Amino acid sequence: MWTRRDFLSRAGAVSAATVASLRPDGLARAAAAATAVADRSPLEVAADESYWREIQQAFTLDRTLINLNNGYTCPSPRVVHEALKRYLDISNQAPIYYMWNLLEPNVESVRRNLAAEAGCDLEELAITRNASEALQICQLGIDLKAGDEVLTTNQDYGRMLDTWDQRVRRDGITVKKLSFPVPSPNLDDLKTLFERWIPPKTKVIHFCHITNLTGQIFPVRDISRLARARGIQTIVDGAHAFGHFPFKVRDLECDYYGTSLHKWLLAPVGTGFLYVRRENIEKLWPLTPANASRTKDIRKFEEVGTHPAANHNAIAEALAFHQAIGIERKSARLRYLKDRWARRLEKQPGVKILTSFDPNQSWGLANISLEGMDVSKVYDHLWSKYRIIVAPIKHAEYSGLRVTPNIYSTLEEVDTFSGAIEELLKKPASLTSDGRAFQD
């Protein structure tokens, strides 16, 4: 019988990725795989299935279904999920001691590492439970009075639009929602749209870094600069941006930025962060009241009462896993997967990709529109026949399927989706007479 040493010696030059495959630690596998491709460009690695197979092995998944709705939330790698469970087990021994006294203080290490990755000062970053909470802190915490105006779009996230609508009812402010085409012709058009329609009493511009509906990316820095020149504050919804594609918050020049970490960073469900430009911290009211002594402290936005330390502490493992892959490789892979299915299907009659292929305007999230088809019925069909999960999007101005593979997704899974849509398009009638999606 060969020993492991015999096998490796007889195998000759063995890549670091192959050695890593013998290890149970997903973080070590990711780091070793990265070492093996360190001399290759992110675009080359994006198409290297051997490399991504190593990354895929870091997840515990149900491969009997195809999850292409990672825009909702993503499964965490084993190393992250095990950390979450470990911290919960430790906490449960005696929460007042283990959770509050031992684990909770370690959130400062998480803050430091997150701030370094995000590109901001650690005293400008609050850890939240999701992007909605982060953004609502800003939406409800900025002083506004009757007659003040807020400029946003009609494609911003529904919960955030609902929040502004509540302020309209409660405080008498005015909210203007801009419409824009999907996909947008270019980034300059989006900047010009805001510049042209800024109402005279505008106090806040609220917009997405990348929309959750079609994956349209906005020129955040340009819009932030035109707002600042007019004394207007900017709130940026980055729910789908952080951990998805490379950027630094400081380079965006916005006033407030909120994101979820259980999406593209692969952190535990119920994690996010809020960036507040330092000079704005004191004047922004927290969502949950904090002691007056914390008026200038970013931590005042974390005063949510008793909460588990496990979720936010396990962000550290998610960040380590993310960095072991590298944002350049990761984002290149996400775009590669999007382009694989979108480029294949755009050629089909009746198909419109509602997401730009311009690399400055999109990454891994895209939306496909099928002419004459009810996307809810298509969603049901994909699930019932293929066990494919996507997100049906119905907007007042368009409808389509949002498709969001992630780094654990295989080419076979993406191709199964493409094949399912092609098969659907071959049918002269997409629905049966009783309105149900047809099934073979």
Coordinates of C-alpha atoms in Angstrom, one line a residue:
M1 CA 0.0 0.0 0.0
W2 CA 1.3 3.4 -0.9
T3 CA 1.7 6.0 1.8
R4 CA 0.8 9.6 1.1
R5 CA 4.6 10.3 1.0
D6 CA 5.1 7.6 -1.6
F7 CA 2.3 8.9 -3.7
L8 CA 3.6 12.5 -3.7
S9 CA 7.1 11.5 -4.4
R10 CA 6.0 9.3 -7.4
A11 CA 3.7 11.9 -8.7
G12 CA 6.5 14.3 -9.4
A13 CA 5.7 18.0 -9.7
V14 CA 2.4 18.3 -7.9
S15 CA 0.6 21.6 -7.9
A16 CA -0.2 23.4 -4.6
A17 CA -3.9 23.0 -5.5
T18 CA -3.5 19.2 -5.7
V19 CA -1.8 19.1 -2.3
A20 CA -4.5 21.3 -0.9
S21 CA -7.2 18.9 -2.1
L22 CA -5.9 16.4 0.5
R23 CA -6.6 18.9 3.3
P24 CA -10.0 19.3 5.0
D25 CA -9.5 23.0 5.7
G26 CA -11.3 25.1 3.0
L27 CA -9.3 28.2 3.8
A28 CA -6.0 26.3 3.3
R29 CA -7.3 24.9 0.0
A30 CA -8.2 28.3 -1.2
A31 CA -4.9 29.8 -0.2
A32 CA -2.9 26.9 -1.8
A33 CA -4.9 27.1 -5.0
A34 CA -4.2 30.8 -5.2
T35 CA -0.5 30.2 -4.9
A36 CA -0.7 27.7 -7.7
V37 CA -2.1 30.3 -10.1
A38 CA -0.3 33.4 -8.7
D39 CA 1.6 33.9 -12.0
R40 CA -1.6 34.0 -14.1
S41 CA -4.0 36.8 -14.8
P42 CA -7.5 36.9 -13.2
L43 CA -9.0 36.5 -16.7
E44 CA -7.0 33.3 -17.3
V45 CA -7.9 31.9 -13.9
A46 CA -11.6 32.8 -14.4
A47 CA -11.8 30.0 -17.0
D48 CA -9.6 27.5 -15.1
E49 CA -12.1 24.8 -13.9
S50 CA -9.4 23.0 -11.9
Y51 CA -8.8 26.1 -9.8
W52 CA -12.5 26.7 -9.2
R53 CA -13.1 23.1 -8.4
E54 CA -10.9 23.6 -5.4
I55 CA -12.9 26.6 -4.3
Q56 CA -16.2 24.7 -4.8
Q57 CA -15.0 22.0 -2.5
A58 CA -14.9 24.5 0.3
F59 CA -18.8 24.5 0.4
T60 CA -21.3 22.1 1.8
L61 CA -24.2 22.3 -0.7
D62 CA -27.3 20.5 -1.9
R63 CA -26.3 19.8 -5.5
T64 CA -29.8 18.3 -6.2
L65 CA -30.9 21.8 -7.0
I66 CA -29.2 24.7 -8.9
N67 CA -29.1 27.9 -6.9
L68 CA -28.8 30.8 -9.2
N69 CA -30.4 33.3 -6.8
N70 CA -27.3 34.1 -4.8
G71 CA -28.3 37.8 -4.9
Y72 CA -30.7 37.0 -2.1
T73 CA -28.1 35.4 0.2
C74 CA -25.2 33.0 -0.3
P75 CA -24.2 29.8 1.4
S76 CA -21.1 30.3 3.5
P77 CA -18.0 28.2 3.0
R78 CA -17.6 25.5 5.6
V79 CA -14.9 27.4 7.5
V80 CA -17.3 30.3 8.0
H81 CA -20.3 28.1 9.0
E82 CA -18.2 26.1 11.4
A83 CA -16.9 29.3 13.0
L84 CA -20.5 30.5 13.4
K85 CA -21.5 27.2 15.0
R86 CA -18.4 27.2 17.2
Y87 CA -19.1 30.7 18.5
L88 CA -22.7 29.8 19.2
D89 CA -21.7 26.7 21.1
I90 CA -19.2 28.7 23.2
S91 CA -21.8 31.4 23.9
N92 CA -24.4 28.9 25.0
Q93 CA -22.2 27.7 27.9
A94 CA -22.9 30.9 29.8
P95 CA -23.9 33.8 27.5
I96 CA -23.3 36.5 30.0
Y97 CA -19.6 35.4 30.3
Y98 CA -18.7 33.7 27.1
M99 CA -20.8 35.7 24.6
W100 CA -20.7 39.2 26.2
N101 CA -17.3 39.2 28.0
L102 CA -15.2 37.0 25.7
L103 CA -16.6 37.0 22.2
E104 CA -18.3 40.4 21.9
P105 CA -15.1 42.5 22.4
N106 CA -13.6 40.7 19.3
V107 CA -15.9 42.6 17.1
E108 CA -13.2 45.3 17.1
S109 CA -10.9 42.9 15.2
V110 CA -13.6 42.4 12.7
R111 CA -14.1 46.1 12.4
R112 CA -10.4 46.7 11.8
N113 CA -10.1 44.0 9.1
L114 CA -13.3 45.0 7.4
A115 CA -12.3 48.7 7.3
A116 CA -9.0 47.7 5.8
E117 CA -10.7 45.7 3.0
A118 CA -13.3 48.3 2.4
G119 CA -10.9 51.1 2.3
C120 CA -12.0 53.4 5.1
D121 CA -11.0 54.4 8.6
L122 CA -12.2 51.8 11.2
E123 CA -13.8 54.7 13.1
E124 CA -16.1 55.3 10.1
L125 CA -17.4 51.7 9.9
A126 CA -20.3 50.2 11.9
I127 CA -21.2 46.6 11.8
T128 CA -24.9 46.0 11.1
R129 CA -27.2 43.1 10.4
N130 CA -27.8 43.9 6.7
A131 CA -27.8 46.6 4.1
S132 CA -31.4 47.6 4.9
E133 CA -30.5 48.4 8.5
A134 CA -27.4 50.3 7.4
L135 CA -29.3 52.4 4.9
Q136 CA -32.3 53.0 7.2
I137 CA -30.0 54.4 9.9
C138 CA -29.2 57.1 7.3
Q139 CA -32.6 57.5 5.8
L140 CA -34.3 57.9 9.2
G141 CA -31.3 59.5 11.0
I142 CA -30.7 62.5 8.7
D143 CA -32.6 65.6 9.9
L144 CA -35.2 66.6 7.3
K145 CA -38.2 68.9 7.5
A146 CA -41.3 69.4 5.5
G147 CA -40.5 70.6 2.0
D148 CA -37.1 69.1 1.9
E149 CA -36.5 66.9 -1.2
V150 CA -34.8 63.5 -1.7
L151 CA -33.8 62.3 -5.2
T152 CA -33.6 58.6 -5.9
T153 CA -34.7 56.2 -8.6
N154 CA -37.7 53.9 -9.2
Q155 CA -35.3 51.0 -9.4
D156 CA -33.8 51.3 -5.9
Y157 CA -34.5 48.5 -3.5
G158 CA -38.2 48.4 -2.5
R159 CA -37.6 48.5 1.3
M160 CA -35.5 51.6 0.9
L161 CA -38.2 53.3 -1.2
D162 CA -40.8 52.3 1.4
T163 CA -38.6 53.9 4.0
W164 CA -38.6 57.2 2.1
D165 CA -42.3 56.9 1.6
Q166 CA -42.8 56.7 5.3
R167 CA -40.8 59.9 5.8
V168 CA -43.1 61.5 3.2
R169 CA -46.1 60.6 5.3
R170 CA -44.5 61.3 8.6
D171 CA -42.4 64.4 7.9
G172 CA -43.9 65.9 4.8
I173 CA -40.7 65.7 2.7
T174 CA -40.8 65.2 -1.1
V175 CA -39.2 62.2 -2.9
K176 CA -38.6 62.3 -6.6
K177 CA -37.9 58.9 -8.2
L178 CA -36.1 58.9 -11.5
S179 CA -36.6 56.4 -14.3
F180 CA -33.7 55.1 -16.4
P181 CA -33.5 52.6 -19.3
V182 CA -32.2 49.1 -18.8
P183 CA -29.5 48.6 -19.7
S184 CA -28.3 52.2 -19.6
P185 CA -26.4 53.3 -22.8
N186 CA -23.4 54.4 -20.7
L187 CA -22.4 55.8 -17.2
D188 CA -22.4 59.4 -18.4
D189 CA -26.1 59.1 -19.1
L190 CA -26.8 58.1 -15.5
K191 CA -24.7 61.0 -14.2
T192 CA -26.5 63.4 -16.5
L193 CA -29.9 62.1 -15.4
F194 CA -29.2 63.0 -11.8
E195 CA -27.6 66.3 -12.7
R196 CA -30.6 67.3 -14.9
W197 CA -33.3 66.4 -12.4
I198 CA -31.9 67.7 -9.0
P199 CA -34.8 69.6 -7.4
P200 CA -34.0 73.0 -5.9
K201 CA -34.6 71.8 -2.3
T202 CA -32.7 68.5 -2.6
K203 CA -31.0 67.5 0.7
V204 CA -30.2 63.9 -0.1
I205 CA -29.5 61.8 -3.2
H206 CA -30.0 58.1 -2.6
F207 CA -29.0 55.6 -5.3
C208 CA -27.5 52.1 -5.8
H209 CA -23.9 51.2 -6.4
I210 CA -25.3 48.3 -8.4
T211 CA -29.0 47.6 -8.6
N212 CA -30.6 44.4 -7.3
L213 CA -33.0 44.2 -10.2
T214 CA -30.7 44.2 -13.3
G215 CA -27.1 44.7 -11.9
Q216 CA -26.8 48.2 -13.4
I217 CA -23.7 49.9 -11.9
F218 CA -23.8 53.6 -11.2
P219 CA -21.0 56.2 -11.4
V220 CA -20.9 56.7 -7.7
R221 CA -18.0 59.1 -7.5
D222 CA -19.3 61.3 -10.2
I223 CA -22.7 61.6 -8.6
S224 CA -21.2 62.1 -5.2
R225 CA -19.1 64.9 -6.5
L226 CA -21.9 66.8 -8.2
A227 CA -24.0 66.3 -5.0
R228 CA -21.2 67.6 -2.7
A229 CA -20.7 70.7 -4.9
R230 CA -24.4 71.5 -4.2
G231 CA -24.3 70.8 -0.5
I232 CA -26.3 67.6 -0.9
Q233 CA -25.6 64.4 1.0
T234 CA -25.3 61.0 -0.7
I235 CA -26.5 57.6 0.5
V236 CA -25.3 54.7 -1.5
D237 CA -26.9 51.3 -1.5
G238 CA -24.0 48.8 -1.9
A239 CA -25.9 45.7 -0.9
H240 CA -24.7 43.8 -4.0
A241 CA -21.3 45.5 -4.4
F242 CA -19.0 44.6 -1.5
G243 CA -17.2 41.3 -2.1
H244 CA -18.6 41.2 -5.7
F245 CA -16.2 43.5 -7.6
P246 CA -13.1 45.6 -6.6
F247 CA -13.5 49.1 -5.2
K248 CA -12.5 51.1 -2.1
V249 CA -15.2 53.2 -0.3
R250 CA -12.9 56.1 0.1
D251 CA -12.6 56.4 -3.7
L252 CA -16.4 56.7 -4.0
E253 CA -16.5 60.0 -2.1
C254 CA -20.0 59.4 -0.8
D255 CA -21.3 60.4 2.6
Y256 CA -23.0 57.1 3.6
Y257 CA -22.6 53.5 2.3
G258 CA -24.5 50.4 3.4
T259 CA -23.9 46.8 2.3
S260 CA -24.8 43.3 3.2
L261 CA -22.1 40.7 3.9
H262 CA -24.2 37.6 3.6
K263 CA -24.4 38.1 -0.2
W264 CA -21.1 38.3 -2.1
L265 CA -18.7 38.2 0.9
L266 CA -20.3 34.8 1.9
A267 CA -20.5 35.8 5.6
P268 CA -23.3 34.4 7.9
V269 CA -26.8 35.6 7.3
G270 CA -27.5 38.7 9.3
T271 CA -24.3 40.6 8.7
G272 CA -23.5 43.9 7.0
F273 CA -21.8 47.2 7.5
L274 CA -22.4 51.0 7.4
Y275 CA -19.8 53.5 6.4
V276 CA -20.4 57.1 7.6
R277 CA -18.0 59.8 6.6
R278 CA -16.4 61.0 9.8
E279 CA -17.8 64.5 9.8
N280 CA -21.3 63.1 9.5
I281 CA -21.2 60.8 12.5
E282 CA -22.2 63.3 15.1
K283 CA -25.2 64.7 13.2
L284 CA -26.6 61.3 12.2
W285 CA -29.2 59.9 14.6
P286 CA -28.9 56.2 15.3
L287 CA -31.9 53.9 14.5
T288 CA -31.9 52.6 18.1
P289 CA -31.1 55.4 20.6
A290 CA -27.7 55.4 22.2
N291 CA -26.2 57.1 25.2
A292 CA -25.3 60.8 24.6
S293 CA -21.7 60.0 25.4
R294 CA -21.5 58.1 22.1
T295 CA -22.7 61.0 19.9
K296 CA -19.4 61.1 18.0
D297 CA -18.8 57.3 18.1
I298 CA -19.5 55.1 15.1
R299 CA -20.5 52.4 17.6
K300 CA -23.7 54.2 18.4
F301 CA -25.2 52.7 15.3
E302 CA -24.6 49.2 16.7
E303 CA -26.8 49.7 19.8
V304 CA -29.5 47.1 18.9
G305 CA -29.9 45.4 22.2
T306 CA -29.0 41.8 23.0
H307 CA -27.7 40.0 19.9
P308 CA -25.4 37.0 19.1
A309 CA -21.7 37.7 18.8
A310 CA -21.3 34.6 16.6
N311 CA -22.6 36.2 13.4
H312 CA -20.4 39.3 13.4
N313 CA -17.4 37.4 14.7
A314 CA -17.6 34.8 11.9
I315 CA -17.2 37.7 9.4
A316 CA -13.5 37.4 10.1
E317 CA -13.4 33.9 8.6
A318 CA -15.5 35.0 5.6
L319 CA -13.1 37.9 5.0
A320 CA -10.1 35.5 5.2
F321 CA -11.7 33.2 2.7
H322 CA -12.4 36.1 0.4
Q323 CA -8.9 37.4 0.6
A324 CA -7.4 33.9 0.0
I325 CA -9.1 33.9 -3.4
G326 CA -8.6 37.6 -4.1
I327 CA -11.2 40.1 -5.3
E328 CA -9.7 40.3 -8.8
R329 CA -9.9 36.6 -9.4
K330 CA -13.3 36.4 -7.8
S331 CA -14.9 39.2 -9.7
A332 CA -13.4 37.9 -13.0
R333 CA -15.0 34.5 -12.3
L334 CA -18.4 36.1 -11.5
R335 CA -18.3 38.0 -14.8
Y336 CA -17.2 34.9 -16.7
L337 CA -20.2 32.9 -15.4
K338 CA -22.6 35.8 -16.2
D339 CA -21.2 36.2 -19.7
R340 CA -21.3 32.4 -20.3
W341 CA -25.1 32.2 -20.0
A342 CA -26.0 35.7 -21.1
R343 CA -23.9 35.7 -24.3
R344 CA -25.4 32.3 -25.2
L345 CA -29.0 33.3 -24.7
E346 CA -28.8 36.9 -26.1
K347 CA -28.7 35.3 -29.6
Q348 CA -32.1 33.7 -29.1
P349 CA -35.3 35.3 -30.6
G350 CA -37.5 36.9 -28.0
V351 CA -34.6 37.4 -25.5
K352 CA -33.4 40.7 -24.2
I353 CA -30.6 40.9 -21.7
L354 CA -31.5 43.8 -19.4
T355 CA -28.0 44.1 -18.2
S356 CA -25.1 45.8 -20.1
F357 CA -22.1 43.9 -21.3
D358 CA -20.0 47.0 -20.8
P359 CA -17.5 46.0 -18.1
N360 CA -17.9 49.4 -16.5
Q361 CA -21.6 48.8 -16.0
S362 CA -22.0 45.2 -14.8
W363 CA -20.3 42.2 -13.2
G364 CA -21.9 39.0 -12.1
L365 CA -25.6 39.9 -11.6
A366 CA -27.8 40.1 -14.7
N367 CA -31.4 40.0 -15.8
I368 CA -32.9 38.2 -18.8
S369 CA -36.3 39.2 -20.3
L370 CA -38.4 36.7 -22.3
E371 CA -40.8 38.4 -24.7
G372 CA -44.4 37.4 -24.1
M373 CA -43.7 35.2 -21.1
D374 CA -44.9 35.6 -17.5
V375 CA -41.7 35.5 -15.5
S376 CA -43.5 34.0 -12.5
K377 CA -44.6 31.1 -14.7
V378 CA -41.1 30.7 -16.1
Y379 CA -39.8 30.7 -12.6
D380 CA -42.2 27.9 -11.6
H381 CA -41.3 25.9 -14.7
L382 CA -37.6 26.1 -14.0
W383 CA -38.1 25.0 -10.5
S384 CA -40.6 22.2 -11.1
K385 CA -38.8 20.7 -14.1
Y386 CA -35.1 21.4 -13.5
R387 CA -34.9 22.4 -9.8
I388 CA -33.3 25.7 -10.8
I389 CA -33.8 28.7 -8.5
V390 CA -33.7 32.2 -10.0
A391 CA -35.5 35.4 -9.0
P392 CA -38.5 36.6 -11.0
I393 CA -38.4 40.4 -11.3
K394 CA -41.6 42.3 -12.1
H395 CA -41.0 46.1 -12.4
A396 CA -43.5 48.6 -13.7
E397 CA -41.2 49.2 -16.7
Y398 CA -40.0 45.6 -17.4
S399 CA -39.9 42.1 -16.2
G400 CA -37.3 39.3 -16.3
L401 CA -35.4 36.7 -14.4
R402 CA -32.5 37.8 -12.3
V403 CA -29.7 35.3 -12.5
T404 CA -26.8 35.3 -9.9
P405 CA -24.4 32.4 -9.9
N406 CA -21.6 32.5 -7.4
I407 CA -18.1 31.0 -7.1
Y408 CA -19.3 27.6 -6.0
S409 CA -21.6 27.4 -9.2
T410 CA -20.4 24.9 -11.8
L411 CA -20.4 25.4 -15.6
E412 CA -22.7 22.4 -15.8
E413 CA -25.2 24.3 -13.6
V414 CA -25.0 27.5 -15.6
D415 CA -25.3 25.5 -18.8
T416 CA -28.3 23.6 -17.5
F417 CA -30.1 27.0 -17.0
S418 CA -29.2 28.1 -20.5
G419 CA -30.4 24.9 -22.0
A420 CA -33.6 25.1 -20.0
I421 CA -34.4 28.6 -21.4
E422 CA -33.5 27.4 -25.0
E423 CA -35.9 24.5 -24.6
L424 CA -38.6 26.8 -23.3
L425 CA -38.1 29.1 -26.3
K426 CA -38.6 26.3 -28.8
K427 CA -42.3 26.0 -27.8
P428 CA -44.7 27.9 -29.9
A429 CA -46.8 28.6 -26.9
S430 CA -45.1 29.0 -23.6
L431 CA -48.2 28.5 -21.4
T432 CA -50.9 25.9 -21.3
S433 CA -54.5 27.0 -21.7
D434 CA -55.1 27.1 -17.9
G435 CA -52.2 29.5 -17.5
R436 CA -49.7 27.1 -15.9
A437 CA -46.2 26.8 -17.2
F438 CA -46.0 23.9 -19.6
Q439 CA -44.1 20.7 -18.6
D440 CA -42.9 17.9 -20.8

